[in-house]
Coordinates of C-alpha atoms in Angstrom, one line a residue:
M1 CA 15.5 -11.4 56.9
K2 CA 14.7 -13.7 59.8
T3 CA 17.5 -16.0 60.9
N4 CA 15.5 -19.1 60.5
Q5 CA 14.7 -18.4 56.8
P6 CA 16.9 -20.1 54.3
S7 CA 19.6 -17.9 52.7
L8 CA 19.2 -17.6 49.0
T9 CA 22.8 -16.6 48.5
L10 CA 24.0 -19.5 50.5
A11 CA 21.7 -21.9 48.6
L12 CA 23.0 -20.6 45.3
L13 CA 26.6 -21.1 46.4
E14 CA 25.9 -24.6 47.6
A15 CA 24.1 -25.4 44.3
R16 CA 27.1 -24.1 42.4
E17 CA 29.5 -26.3 44.4
A18 CA 27.3 -29.3 43.7
L19 CA 27.4 -28.6 40.0
M20 CA 31.1 -27.8 40.0
S21 CA 31.8 -31.2 41.7
H22 CA 30.9 -32.7 38.3
F23 CA 33.1 -30.4 36.2
R24 CA 36.2 -30.0 38.4
P25 CA 37.6 -33.5 37.9
E26 CA 37.3 -33.0 34.1
L27 CA 38.9 -29.6 34.2
K28 CA 41.7 -30.9 36.3
E29 CA 42.4 -33.7 33.9
I30 CA 42.4 -31.2 31.0
G31 CA 44.7 -29.0 33.0
L32 CA 42.5 -25.9 33.4
T33 CA 41.1 -24.1 36.4
E34 CA 37.4 -23.1 36.6
Q35 CA 38.3 -19.5 35.8
Q36 CA 40.5 -20.4 32.9
W37 CA 37.7 -22.6 31.4
R38 CA 35.2 -19.8 32.0
I39 CA 37.4 -17.3 30.0
M40 CA 38.0 -19.8 27.2
R41 CA 34.2 -20.6 27.0
I42 CA 33.4 -16.9 26.7
L43 CA 36.1 -16.3 24.1
A44 CA 34.9 -19.3 22.1
Q45 CA 31.5 -17.7 21.9
D46 CA 32.5 -14.1 21.5
K47 CA 35.8 -14.6 19.5
E48 CA 37.5 -11.4 20.8
L49 CA 36.7 -9.2 23.8
D50 CA 38.4 -6.2 25.5
T51 CA 39.5 -7.0 29.0
T52 CA 36.8 -4.9 30.7
T53 CA 34.0 -6.8 28.9
L54 CA 35.7 -10.1 29.4
A55 CA 36.0 -9.5 33.2
E56 CA 32.4 -8.6 33.4
K57 CA 31.2 -11.6 31.4
A58 CA 33.4 -13.9 33.4
C59 CA 32.4 -12.4 36.8
L60 CA 36.0 -11.6 37.6
L61 CA 37.7 -8.6 39.0
K62 CA 40.1 -7.1 36.4
P63 CA 43.2 -7.8 38.6
S64 CA 42.2 -11.4 38.8
L65 CA 41.5 -11.5 35.1
T66 CA 45.0 -10.2 34.4
G67 CA 46.7 -13.0 36.3
I68 CA 44.5 -15.7 34.7
T69 CA 45.0 -14.3 31.2
N70 CA 48.7 -14.0 31.7
R71 CA 48.8 -17.8 32.5
L72 CA 46.7 -18.7 29.5
I73 CA 49.0 -16.6 27.3
D74 CA 52.0 -18.3 28.8
I75 CA 50.6 -21.7 27.9
G76 CA 49.6 -20.6 24.4
L77 CA 45.8 -20.8 24.7
I78 CA 44.9 -17.1 24.3
D79 CA 46.4 -14.1 22.7
R80 CA 46.4 -10.4 23.8
R81 CA 46.6 -7.5 21.4
R82 CA 46.6 -3.8 22.0
S83 CA 43.9 -1.6 20.5
E84 CA 45.2 0.5 17.6
Q85 CA 42.8 3.3 18.6
D86 CA 43.4 3.3 22.3
Q87 CA 46.7 1.9 23.7
R88 CA 45.1 1.4 27.1
I89 CA 42.7 -1.2 25.8
Y90 CA 43.7 -4.8 25.2
Y91 CA 41.7 -7.4 23.3
I92 CA 41.8 -11.1 24.2
S93 CA 41.1 -14.0 21.9
L94 CA 41.7 -17.8 21.7
T95 CA 44.8 -18.9 19.7
D96 CA 44.5 -21.8 17.3
R97 CA 45.8 -24.1 20.0
G98 CA 43.3 -22.6 22.4
E99 CA 40.4 -23.4 20.0
K100 CA 41.6 -27.0 19.7
V101 CA 41.8 -27.4 23.5
F102 CA 38.4 -25.8 23.8
S103 CA 36.9 -28.1 21.2
N104 CA 38.3 -31.2 22.9
A105 CA 37.2 -30.0 26.4
V106 CA 33.7 -28.8 25.4
T107 CA 32.7 -32.4 24.7
R108 CA 33.6 -33.4 28.2
M109 CA 31.8 -30.4 29.7
E110 CA 28.7 -31.3 27.7
Q111 CA 28.8 -34.8 29.1
C112 CA 28.8 -33.4 32.6
H113 CA 25.9 -31.1 31.7
T114 CA 24.0 -34.1 30.3
I115 CA 24.5 -36.0 33.5
I116 CA 23.2 -33.1 35.6
E117 CA 20.2 -32.6 33.3
E118 CA 19.4 -36.4 33.5
K119 CA 19.5 -36.1 37.3
I120 CA 17.1 -33.1 37.6
G121 CA 15.2 -33.3 34.3
E122 CA 15.0 -31.2 31.3
E123 CA 12.0 -29.3 32.5
K124 CA 13.5 -28.3 35.8
M125 CA 16.8 -27.4 34.0
L126 CA 14.9 -25.0 31.8
A127 CA 13.0 -23.6 34.7
L128 CA 16.3 -23.1 36.6
F129 CA 17.8 -21.2 33.7
N130 CA 14.8 -19.0 33.5
L131 CA 14.8 -18.3 37.2
L132 CA 18.5 -17.5 37.1
K133 CA 18.0 -15.1 34.2
D134 CA 15.3 -13.4 36.2
I135 CA 17.7 -13.0 39.2
Q136 CA 20.4 -11.6 36.9
N137 CA 18.0 -9.0 35.6
I138 CA 17.3 -7.5 39.0
R139 CA 20.6 -5.6 39.0

């Protein structure tokens, strides 16, 4: 890559920061970090996941996931149970309280999403999702 070419990875990071600037104030008001919200969002969709799968879906290293999930357990938003078949495996799920917090928070997150979509347009948003999916598939 030539040094005067734009960096795709840097552009993606800058775009992420621009997007997160809309979500961070809402998350702060709710009392969640970005990573905690990401985990809760995934669990709301998938109901229960083993820690390896959850770490992969949340784009987190397992040691980082452990710290984040421990905090969410401490505040009563998620639960961890050991597999009956393999004692090395733990499953993570939202508690009833976690589901309520998620339900209240998701409305605020959707409002942020709507603001972003209004700024760039529905067509560009869809194109962006499709391009990002293409990039994800080059692994």
